[in-house]
Amino acid sequence: MENLLSIEHLSKSFTLHNLDKHISAVEDVSLHLKEGEFVGITGKSGSGKSTVLRCIYRTYLPHSGSIWYNSERFGRIDLASATERTIIELRKLEIGYVSQFLNVMPRTTARELVRNAIVEMGHDTDYADIETVKMLEHFELDRSLWDSYPATFSGGEKLRLNIARAMVKRPRLLLLDEPTASLDHGSKLKVKVLIEQLMKEGATMLGIFHDLEFMQHLCDREYQIRDGNIFTSEKKEKLTTS
Ligand SMILES: Nc1ncnc2c1ncn2[C@@H]1O[C@H](COP(=O)(O)OP(=O)(O)O)[C@@H](O)[C@H]1O
Ligand SMILES: [Mg+2]
C-alpha cells in the first residue's frame, strides 16, 4: 500500500539566544507510515520524539528535509513547505494531534469545543450535537461540566476532553504525543477502545506513549529515536488488537 506519510531527512534545531546555545533536536530523521498503520516512536526523554510530531503538525517549522503527506484534499504535499493556509485546512479536515496539554480557546465550553471540531469538518449541526454527546459520554466527562469552561477542569478532565475533541473528527492521520500520560487506568482503557475503533475505520496513527506496554498492544511497528538523533526502525510483532 502507498505511504500516507514519508519523512525524509528531517532536521530541526533551536537557538537559545539568551544562552547563546544551539540545540539539535532531531537530525536527519526518515520514517514512513503506510495507510492504516499504527506506528510508535520510542526513546528517552529529550531524544526528539515530540519535535518530530510537532514538525508534522507544523507547530514547528522544520529546518531541512521533507514531510510528504498524501492528502485527500490536496494530493501529495510537503508539510515542511506547505502554506499556513493549507496547514490550517489539513488540521481541520485530515490531521489530528493530541498531547497531554489542552490548548483551549477562552470562553468556549467543553461541549462547544467538541461540537466545533465536528462542525468544521463540514457536518451538519444535528449530527454534531449527537456525536458530541456520544463522545462526552464515552469519556465519562461529568454532565455538570459539559457547559462549563475547561480552564477550571482538573488535569485528567482536560486530557479526556482533549482526546475527545481530536478523535471525534475521525482524522485520517492522528498524532498522539503521550496522550495518556496522566490518566488513570480506566481512562486509559477508554482511549484504547477509541484508538482501536479508529484503526478499524482505517485511520493511520503515529504515537508516542509513556506506557510502553499500552503501546505495544496496539502498534504495528516501532521506530526508536536515540540521543544522537538517529532513527532505527524495528519490525514489531503485533501482539493483539482486542
Ligand atoms: N521550543 C523549543 N525550544 C528549545 N529547545 C527545544 C524546544 N523544543 C524541544 N527542544 C529541545 O529539543 C530536544 C528534543 O526535545 P523533545 O522533542 O521534546 O524530546 P522528547 O519528546 O523525546 O522528550 C530537547 O533537548 C529539548 O530541550
Ligand atoms: Mg516529548
Short mmCIF file of C-alpha atoms and ligand atoms in Angstrom, two decimals:
data_model
loop_
_atom_site.label_atom_id
_atom_site.label_comp_id
_atom_site.label_asym_id
_atom_site.label_seq_id
_atom_site.Cartn_x
_atom_site.Cartn_y
_atom_site.Cartn_z
CA MET A 1 0.00 0.00 0.00
CA GLU A 2 1.03 3.55 -0.58
CA ASN A 3 2.67 5.60 2.15
CA LEU A 4 0.38 8.09 3.80
CA LEU A 5 3.40 9.85 5.27
CA SER A 6 7.07 9.84 4.29
CA ILE A 7 9.52 11.87 6.29
CA GLU A 8 12.84 12.30 4.54
CA HIS A 9 15.98 13.65 6.21
CA LEU A 10 14.15 15.85 8.68
CA SER A 11 16.21 18.16 10.87
CA LYS A 12 15.15 20.70 13.44
CA SER A 13 17.29 22.71 15.80
CA PHE A 14 16.75 25.53 18.24
CA THR A 15 18.86 28.51 19.09
CA LEU A 16 18.61 29.74 22.65
CA HIS A 17 19.70 33.31 22.17
CA ASN A 18 19.89 34.22 25.83
CA LEU A 19 22.26 31.31 26.46
CA ASP A 20 23.97 31.61 23.10
CA LYS A 21 23.34 27.91 22.65
CA HIS A 22 22.35 25.75 19.71
CA ILE A 23 20.34 22.58 20.26
CA SER A 24 19.90 19.98 17.58
CA ALA A 25 16.55 18.37 18.45
CA VAL A 26 16.26 15.98 15.53
CA GLU A 27 18.77 15.32 12.82
CA ASP A 28 18.36 13.51 9.54
CA VAL A 29 15.27 11.60 10.57
CA SER A 30 13.50 9.49 7.98
CA LEU A 31 10.40 7.42 8.58
CA HIS A 32 7.28 6.34 6.78
CA LEU A 33 3.74 5.35 7.57
CA LYS A 34 1.51 3.26 5.38
CA GLU A 35 -2.19 3.84 5.25
CA GLY A 36 -3.92 2.19 8.21
CA GLU A 37 -0.75 1.57 10.21
CA PHE A 38 -0.23 2.41 13.85
CA VAL A 39 3.41 3.22 14.34
CA GLY A 40 5.04 4.00 17.67
CA ILE A 41 8.04 6.18 18.45
CA THR A 42 10.10 5.31 21.48
CA GLY A 43 13.18 6.87 23.01
CA LYS A 44 14.44 8.57 26.12
CA SER A 45 13.16 11.89 27.30
CA GLY A 46 14.72 14.70 25.28
CA SER A 47 15.59 12.47 22.33
CA GLY A 48 13.39 14.41 19.91
CA LYS A 49 10.13 12.43 19.78
CA SER A 50 7.77 15.36 20.32
CA THR A 51 9.75 17.50 17.91
CA VAL A 52 9.09 15.01 15.11
CA LEU A 53 5.34 15.10 15.77
CA ARG A 54 5.32 18.89 16.06
CA CYS A 55 7.10 19.19 12.72
CA ILE A 56 4.42 17.01 11.10
CA TYR A 57 1.64 19.10 12.65
CA ARG A 58 3.77 22.13 11.82
CA THR A 59 3.75 23.57 15.30
CA TYR A 60 7.47 23.62 14.49
CA LEU A 61 8.82 24.58 11.12
CA PRO A 62 11.47 22.06 10.06
CA HIS A 63 14.89 23.40 9.06
CA SER A 64 15.53 20.86 6.39
CA GLY A 65 14.06 17.73 4.96
CA SER A 66 10.60 16.90 3.64
CA ILE A 67 7.42 15.55 5.13
CA TRP A 68 5.41 14.08 2.28
CA TYR A 69 1.77 13.60 3.14
CA ASN A 70 -0.76 12.04 0.84
CA SER A 71 -3.70 14.37 1.38
CA GLU A 72 -7.25 13.56 0.38
CA ARG A 73 -7.94 17.17 -0.40
CA PHE A 74 -4.61 18.40 -1.79
CA GLY A 75 -2.90 15.30 -3.12
CA ARG A 76 0.75 14.64 -2.27
CA ILE A 77 2.15 17.64 -0.45
CA ASP A 78 5.22 18.51 1.60
CA LEU A 79 4.10 19.59 5.07
CA ALA A 80 7.53 21.12 5.65
CA SER A 81 6.88 23.74 2.98
CA ALA A 82 3.07 23.88 2.65
CA THR A 83 1.43 27.27 3.16
CA GLU A 84 -0.07 28.20 6.52
CA ARG A 85 -3.47 28.16 4.91
CA THR A 86 -3.05 24.60 3.67
CA ILE A 87 -1.85 23.51 7.09
CA ILE A 88 -4.91 25.06 8.74
CA GLU A 89 -7.19 23.24 6.31
CA LEU A 90 -5.41 19.95 6.94
CA ARG A 91 -5.75 20.40 10.70
CA LYS A 92 -9.46 20.99 10.24
CA LEU A 93 -10.08 18.10 7.91
CA GLU A 94 -7.40 15.43 7.99
CA ILE A 95 -4.70 15.61 10.63
CA GLY A 96 -5.33 15.42 14.36
CA TYR A 97 -2.90 15.99 17.18
CA VAL A 98 -3.28 15.12 20.84
CA SER A 99 -0.79 15.92 23.54
CA GLN A 100 -1.13 15.89 27.29
CA PHE A 101 -1.73 19.62 27.26
CA LEU A 102 -5.08 21.13 26.43
CA ASN A 103 -4.93 24.14 24.22
CA VAL A 104 -8.32 25.76 24.53
CA MET A 105 -9.98 28.88 23.32
CA PRO A 106 -11.13 31.07 26.20
CA ARG A 107 -14.90 31.24 26.70
CA THR A 108 -15.53 28.01 24.87
CA THR A 109 -17.36 25.33 26.83
CA ALA A 110 -16.42 21.66 26.72
CA ARG A 111 -19.49 20.91 24.62
CA GLU A 112 -18.73 23.71 22.15
CA LEU A 113 -15.13 22.62 21.83
CA VAL A 114 -16.08 19.11 20.72
CA ARG A 115 -19.00 20.31 18.65
CA ASN A 116 -16.91 22.90 16.78
CA ALA A 117 -14.40 20.22 15.87
CA ILE A 118 -17.17 18.28 14.13
CA VAL A 119 -18.82 21.27 12.50
CA GLU A 120 -15.56 22.48 10.94
CA MET A 121 -15.34 19.14 9.15
CA GLY A 122 -18.48 20.18 7.29
CA HIS A 123 -21.01 18.03 9.15
CA ASP A 124 -24.47 19.40 9.90
CA THR A 125 -25.32 20.62 13.38
CA ASP A 126 -27.76 17.80 14.27
CA TYR A 127 -25.06 15.24 13.58
CA ALA A 128 -22.56 17.35 15.54
CA ASP A 129 -24.88 17.52 18.56
CA ILE A 130 -25.39 13.76 18.62
CA GLU A 131 -21.71 12.90 18.15
CA THR A 132 -20.68 15.41 20.81
CA VAL A 133 -22.92 13.79 23.40
CA LYS A 134 -21.67 10.33 22.43
CA MET A 135 -18.06 11.37 22.83
CA LEU A 136 -18.52 13.21 26.12
CA GLU A 137 -20.39 10.21 27.44
CA HIS A 138 -17.76 7.78 26.26
CA PHE A 139 -15.10 9.64 28.18
CA GLU A 140 -17.43 9.94 31.16
CA LEU A 141 -16.98 13.64 31.49
CA ASP A 142 -19.35 14.63 34.26
CA ARG A 143 -22.53 16.13 32.81
CA SER A 144 -22.24 19.15 35.06
CA LEU A 145 -19.02 20.04 33.19
CA TRP A 146 -20.35 19.89 29.65
CA ASP A 147 -21.38 23.53 29.59
CA SER A 148 -18.52 24.88 31.68
CA TYR A 149 -15.17 26.29 30.66
CA PRO A 150 -12.32 23.77 30.59
CA ALA A 151 -9.91 26.24 32.19
CA THR A 152 -11.34 25.17 35.54
CA PHE A 153 -11.12 21.41 34.87
CA SER A 154 -8.74 19.02 36.57
CA GLY A 155 -5.77 17.69 34.60
CA GLY A 156 -7.50 14.37 33.90
CA GLU A 157 -10.70 16.05 32.76
CA LYS A 158 -8.82 18.38 30.42
CA LEU A 159 -6.97 15.48 28.95
CA ARG A 160 -10.09 13.43 28.30
CA LEU A 161 -11.67 16.43 26.63
CA ASN A 162 -8.56 16.98 24.53
CA ILE A 163 -8.62 13.41 23.28
CA ALA A 164 -12.38 13.51 22.68
CA ARG A 165 -12.01 16.64 20.57
CA ALA A 166 -9.34 15.11 18.33
CA MET A 167 -10.95 11.70 18.00
CA VAL A 168 -14.43 12.93 17.21
CA LYS A 169 -13.08 14.21 13.89
CA ARG A 170 -12.05 10.70 12.85
CA PRO A 171 -8.86 12.17 11.35
CA ARG A 172 -7.05 10.32 8.55
CA LEU A 173 -3.77 10.86 10.35
CA LEU A 174 -3.70 11.09 14.12
CA LEU A 175 -0.59 12.18 16.01
CA LEU A 176 -0.52 11.18 19.66
CA ASP A 177 2.08 12.65 21.98
CA GLU A 178 1.85 10.77 25.27
CA PRO A 179 -1.89 11.42 25.45
CA THR A 180 -2.44 9.01 28.32
CA ALA A 181 0.46 10.19 30.47
CA SER A 182 -1.55 11.33 33.45
CA LEU A 183 -4.68 9.23 33.02
CA ASP A 184 -5.85 6.57 35.44
CA HIS A 185 -6.22 3.01 34.25
CA GLY A 186 -9.94 3.27 33.46
CA SER A 187 -9.48 6.37 31.32
CA LYS A 188 -6.56 4.75 29.51
CA LEU A 189 -8.78 1.85 28.57
CA LYS A 190 -11.33 4.25 27.12
CA VAL A 191 -8.64 5.82 24.98
CA LYS A 192 -7.60 2.36 23.87
CA VAL A 193 -11.14 1.45 22.83
CA LEU A 194 -11.32 4.56 20.67
CA ILE A 195 -7.90 4.01 19.16
CA GLU A 196 -8.96 0.52 18.16
CA GLN A 197 -12.18 1.87 16.73
CA LEU A 198 -10.28 4.46 14.69
CA MET A 199 -7.94 1.73 13.46
CA LYS A 200 -10.91 -0.31 12.26
CA GLU A 201 -12.17 2.74 10.42
CA GLY A 202 -8.84 2.96 8.61
CA ALA A 203 -7.11 5.81 10.43
CA THR A 204 -3.34 5.99 10.40
CA MET A 205 -1.61 6.82 13.66
CA LEU A 206 1.81 7.85 14.87
CA GLY A 207 2.09 7.74 18.62
CA ILE A 208 4.44 8.34 21.49
CA PHE A 209 3.43 6.55 24.67
CA HIS A 210 4.72 6.85 28.14
CA ASP A 211 3.29 3.44 28.89
CA LEU A 212 5.17 1.12 26.54
CA GLU A 213 3.04 -1.86 27.35
CA PHE A 214 -0.06 0.08 26.38
CA MET A 215 1.50 0.97 23.06
CA GLN A 216 2.91 -2.40 22.22
CA HIS A 217 -0.50 -3.98 22.24
CA LEU A 218 -1.62 -1.55 19.56
CA CYS A 219 1.41 -0.89 17.39
CA ASP A 220 2.26 -2.46 14.06
CA ARG A 221 5.80 -1.15 14.07
CA GLU A 222 8.10 0.93 16.18
CA TYR A 223 10.80 3.50 15.50
CA GLN A 224 13.41 4.16 18.07
CA ILE A 225 14.98 7.56 18.40
CA ARG A 226 18.25 7.88 20.28
CA ASP A 227 20.17 10.75 21.84
CA GLY A 228 22.33 11.05 18.77
CA ASN A 229 19.07 11.71 16.93
CA ILE A 230 19.48 8.59 14.84
CA PHE A 231 16.35 6.73 13.99
CA THR A 232 16.21 2.99 13.75
CA SER A 233 13.22 1.07 12.56
CA GLU A 234 12.22 -2.14 14.19
CA LYS A 235 9.71 -4.60 12.91
CA LYS A 236 7.29 -5.41 15.61
CA GLU A 237 5.07 -8.37 16.09
CA LYS A 238 1.62 -7.07 16.83
CA LEU A 239 0.53 -8.90 19.95
CA THR A 240 -3.15 -8.25 19.91
CA THR A 241 -5.67 -5.68 18.85
CA SER A 242 -8.51 -6.67 21.08
N1 LIG B 1 10.78 25.00 21.59
C1 LIG B 1 11.98 24.55 21.95
N2 LIG B 1 12.98 25.41 22.24
C2 LIG B 1 14.20 24.96 22.60
N3 LIG B 1 14.53 23.65 22.68
C3 LIG B 1 13.57 22.75 22.41
C4 LIG B 1 12.25 23.14 22.03
N4 LIG B 1 11.52 22.01 21.79
C5 LIG B 1 12.36 20.98 22.03
N5 LIG B 1 13.59 21.42 22.39
C6 LIG B 1 14.76 20.59 22.71
O1 LIG B 1 14.88 19.58 21.72
C7 LIG B 1 15.26 18.34 22.30
C8 LIG B 1 14.21 17.29 21.98
O2 LIG B 1 13.01 17.60 22.67
P1 LIG B 1 11.67 16.79 22.51
O3 LIG B 1 11.38 16.61 21.06
O4 LIG B 1 10.64 17.46 23.32
O5 LIG B 1 12.07 15.38 23.15
P2 LIG B 1 11.16 14.17 23.69
O6 LIG B 1 9.77 14.42 23.23
O7 LIG B 1 11.77 12.93 23.10
O8 LIG B 1 11.28 14.19 25.17
C9 LIG B 1 15.43 18.60 23.79
O9 LIG B 1 16.79 18.87 24.04
C10 LIG B 1 14.59 19.83 24.01
O10 LIG B 1 15.06 20.58 25.11
MG MG B 2 8.00 14.68 24.36
#
